[in-house]
CSV table of C-alpha atoms and ligand atoms in Angstrom, one decimal:
chain,number,residue,atom,x,y,z
A,14,GLN,CA,-59.9,-37.9,3.4
A,15,ARG,CA,-59.9,-36.7,7.0
A,16,GLU,CA,-60.8,-33.3,5.8
A,17,ALA,CA,-63.7,-34.6,3.7
A,18,LEU,CA,-65.0,-36.5,6.8
A,19,LEU,CA,-64.7,-33.3,8.9
A,20,SER,CA,-66.6,-31.1,6.5
A,21,THR,CA,-69.3,-33.8,6.1
A,22,ILE,CA,-69.8,-33.8,9.8
A,23,LEU,CA,-69.8,-30.0,10.0
A,24,ASP,CA,-72.3,-29.8,7.1
A,25,SER,CA,-74.7,-32.1,8.9
A,26,ASN,CA,-75.0,-29.6,11.7
A,27,PRO,CA,-77.7,-26.8,11.5
A,28,ASP,CA,-75.4,-24.5,13.4
A,29,GLY,CA,-73.0,-22.4,11.3
A,30,LEU,CA,-69.2,-22.3,11.9
A,31,VAL,CA,-67.2,-19.3,11.1
A,32,VAL,CA,-63.4,-19.4,11.8
A,33,ILE,CA,-61.4,-16.2,11.9
A,34,ASP,CA,-57.7,-15.4,12.5
A,35,GLU,CA,-56.5,-13.1,15.3
A,36,SER,CA,-57.1,-10.0,13.1
A,37,GLY,CA,-60.7,-11.0,12.3
A,38,MET,CA,-60.2,-12.3,8.8
A,39,ILE,CA,-62.5,-15.1,7.9
A,40,GLU,CA,-60.7,-18.4,7.2
A,41,PHE,CA,-63.5,-20.9,7.1
A,42,PHE,CA,-67.2,-20.6,6.5
A,43,SER,CA,-69.4,-23.8,6.7
A,44,ARG,CA,-72.4,-24.7,4.5
A,45,ALA,CA,-74.8,-23.8,7.3
A,46,ALA,CA,-73.1,-20.4,7.7
A,47,GLU,CA,-73.5,-19.9,3.9
A,48,ARG,CA,-77.3,-20.6,4.2
A,49,MET,CA,-77.7,-18.4,7.3
A,50,PHE,CA,-75.9,-15.3,6.0
A,51,GLY,CA,-76.6,-15.8,2.2
A,52,TYR,CA,-72.9,-15.5,1.2
A,53,GLY,CA,-70.9,-18.2,-0.4
A,54,ALA,CA,-67.7,-19.1,1.3
A,55,ALA,CA,-65.6,-17.7,-1.6
A,56,GLU,CA,-67.3,-14.3,-1.0
A,57,VAL,CA,-66.2,-14.0,2.6
A,58,ILE,CA,-62.9,-15.9,3.0
A,59,GLY,CA,-60.1,-13.3,3.6
A,60,ARG,CA,-62.6,-10.6,4.5
A,61,ASN,CA,-63.3,-9.2,8.0
A,62,VAL,CA,-65.9,-10.9,10.1
A,63,SER,CA,-67.4,-7.5,10.7
A,64,MET,CA,-69.2,-7.8,7.3
A,65,LEU,CA,-71.5,-10.3,9.0
A,66,MET,CA,-72.9,-7.9,11.6
A,67,PRO,CA,-74.8,-4.5,11.7
A,68,GLU,CA,-73.5,-1.2,13.0
A,69,PRO,CA,-72.3,-0.2,15.6
A,70,TYR,CA,-70.7,-3.7,16.1
A,71,ALA,CA,-69.1,-3.8,12.6
A,72,THR,CA,-67.0,-0.7,13.3
A,73,ALA,CA,-66.2,-1.7,16.8
A,74,HIS,CA,-65.3,-5.4,16.3
A,75,ASP,CA,-61.6,-4.9,15.5
A,76,GLY,CA,-61.4,-3.1,18.8
A,77,TYR,CA,-63.1,-6.0,20.6
A,78,LEU,CA,-60.4,-8.4,19.2
A,79,ARG,CA,-57.7,-6.0,20.2
A,80,ARG,CA,-59.1,-5.6,23.7
A,81,TYR,CA,-59.1,-9.4,24.1
A,82,ARG,CA,-55.6,-9.7,22.8
A,83,ASP,CA,-54.3,-7.0,25.1
A,84,THR,CA,-56.2,-8.0,28.3
A,85,GLY,CA,-57.0,-11.7,27.9
A,86,GLN,CA,-60.4,-10.9,29.4
A,87,ARG,CA,-63.2,-13.0,28.0
A,88,ARG,CA,-66.6,-11.5,27.4
A,89,ILE,CA,-68.1,-13.9,25.0
A,90,ILE,CA,-65.5,-16.7,24.7
A,91,GLY,CA,-66.8,-19.6,26.9
A,92,ILE,CA,-69.9,-17.7,27.8
A,93,GLY,CA,-71.9,-17.1,24.6
A,94,ARG,CA,-74.2,-14.3,23.7
A,95,VAL,CA,-77.2,-13.4,21.6
A,96,VAL,CA,-76.1,-10.9,19.0
A,97,ALA,CA,-77.4,-9.6,15.7
A,98,GLY,CA,-76.2,-11.1,12.5
A,99,ARG,CA,-76.4,-9.3,9.1
A,100,ARG,CA,-77.2,-11.2,5.9
A,101,LYS,CA,-75.9,-10.4,2.4
A,102,ASP,CA,-79.2,-8.7,1.6
A,103,GLY,CA,-78.7,-6.3,4.6
A,104,THR,CA,-81.4,-7.8,6.8
A,105,THR,CA,-80.5,-8.7,10.4
A,106,PHE,CA,-81.5,-11.6,12.5
A,107,PRO,CA,-81.0,-12.7,16.1
A,108,MET,CA,-78.4,-15.4,16.6
A,109,ASP,CA,-76.7,-17.3,19.4
A,110,LEU,CA,-72.9,-16.9,19.2
A,111,GLN,CA,-70.5,-19.3,20.9
A,112,ILE,CA,-66.8,-18.5,20.5
A,113,GLY,CA,-63.9,-20.8,21.1
A,114,GLU,CA,-60.2,-20.2,20.8
A,115,ALA,CA,-57.9,-22.6,19.0
A,116,ASN,CA,-54.2,-22.6,18.7
A,117,VAL,CA,-53.1,-23.9,15.4
A,118,PRO,CA,-49.3,-24.3,15.3
A,119,GLY,CA,-47.8,-20.8,15.0
A,120,LYS,CA,-51.0,-18.9,15.3
A,121,ARG,CA,-54.2,-18.3,17.2
A,122,CYS,CA,-57.7,-18.5,15.7
A,123,PHE,CA,-61.2,-18.2,16.9
A,124,THR,CA,-64.2,-20.5,16.1
A,125,GLY,CA,-67.6,-19.0,16.1
A,126,PHE,CA,-70.6,-21.3,16.3
A,127,VAL,CA,-73.7,-19.5,15.2
A,128,ARG,CA,-77.4,-20.5,15.5
A,129,ASP,CA,-80.2,-18.6,13.9
A,130,LEU,CA,-82.8,-17.7,16.6
A,131,THR,CA,-85.4,-16.2,14.3
A,132,ASP,CA,-87.8,-19.2,14.5
A,133,ARG,CA,-87.5,-19.3,18.3
A,134,GLU,CA,-88.2,-15.6,18.7
A,135,ASP,CA,-91.2,-15.9,16.4
A,136,ARG,CA,-92.5,-18.8,18.4
A,137,ASP,CA,-91.9,-17.0,21.7
A,138,ARG,CA,-93.8,-14.0,20.4
A,139,ARG,CA,-96.8,-16.1,19.3
A,140,LEU,CA,-96.8,-17.8,22.7
A,141,ALA,CA,-96.7,-14.5,24.5
A,142,GLU,CA,-99.7,-13.3,22.4
A,143,LEU,CA,-101.7,-16.4,23.5
A,144,GLN,CA,-101.1,-15.6,27.2
B,2,HEM,C1,-66.0,-9.8,20.9
B,2,HEM,C2,-70.1,-8.9,18.5
B,2,HEM,C3,-69.4,-12.5,15.4
B,2,HEM,C4,-65.1,-13.3,17.6
B,2,HEM,C5,-67.2,-9.3,20.5
B,2,HEM,C6,-68.0,-8.3,21.3
B,2,HEM,C7,-69.1,-8.0,20.6
B,2,HEM,C8,-69.1,-8.9,19.5
B,2,HEM,C9,-70.2,-7.0,21.0
B,2,HEM,C10,-67.4,-7.6,22.6
B,2,HEM,C11,-68.0,-8.2,23.8
B,2,HEM,C12,-67.7,-7.3,25.0
B,2,HEM,O1,-66.7,-6.6,25.0
B,2,HEM,O2,-68.6,-7.2,25.9
B,2,HEM,C13,-70.3,-9.7,17.5
B,2,HEM,C14,-71.4,-9.7,16.6
B,2,HEM,C15,-71.2,-10.8,15.7
B,2,HEM,C16,-69.9,-11.4,16.1
B,2,HEM,C17,-72.6,-8.8,16.6
B,2,HEM,C18,-72.2,-11.1,14.6
B,2,HEM,C19,-71.8,-11.7,13.5
B,2,HEM,C20,-68.2,-13.0,15.8
B,2,HEM,C21,-67.6,-14.3,15.2
B,2,HEM,C22,-66.4,-14.5,15.8
B,2,HEM,C23,-66.2,-13.4,16.8
B,2,HEM,C24,-68.3,-15.1,14.1
B,2,HEM,C25,-65.4,-15.6,15.6
B,2,HEM,C26,-65.4,-16.4,14.6
B,2,HEM,C27,-65.0,-12.5,18.7
B,2,HEM,C28,-63.9,-12.5,19.7
B,2,HEM,C29,-64.2,-11.5,20.6
B,2,HEM,C30,-65.4,-10.9,20.2
B,2,HEM,C31,-62.7,-13.4,19.6
B,2,HEM,C32,-63.3,-11.1,21.8
B,2,HEM,C33,-63.3,-12.1,22.9
B,2,HEM,C34,-64.4,-11.9,24.0
B,2,HEM,O3,-65.0,-10.8,24.1
B,2,HEM,O4,-64.7,-12.9,24.7
B,2,HEM,N1,-68.0,-9.6,19.4
B,2,HEM,N2,-69.4,-10.7,17.1
B,2,HEM,N3,-67.3,-12.6,16.8
B,2,HEM,N4,-65.9,-11.5,19.0
B,2,HEM,FE1,-67.6,-11.0,18.0
């Protein structure tokens, strides 16, 4: 019941939510994330979040997680960053990424809120052309 309510709330938000465990494995993938990346949740759960980004980030991402675990130094968590996302069809798009850290009893996981910036960048480009 509570879970149904929470997923309805999440699905009403245009931002996508991707939850990973400490090793980068995807544990939750919201409806908006499915639309944004073109993957169904069943296709990504249990796989590495690096599948959602282009190189060189994909290869480096495990190292980013390790660096954070070892140093505790936050570079995106609590700050946010515009990064490149990679869709199932291989195309890439600009997205705003906000990362949070959540401690579920016994383990740590990370919440990634993603917003597709494609429309905003198109609009900015058109605006710049007018000036
Ligand atoms: C760190 C890229 C998605 C979790 C990083 C860093 C980069 C990066 C470049 C290192 C930052 C630095 O050292 O300056 C990307 C790209 C993504 C993506 C291109 C596109 C899909 C995600 C998602 C999550 C996530 C969806 C969580 C669900 C983390 C964590 C760190 C990290 C926990 C380390 C903490 C920190 O640096 O503050 N990512 N990431 N990433 N990323 Fe990602």
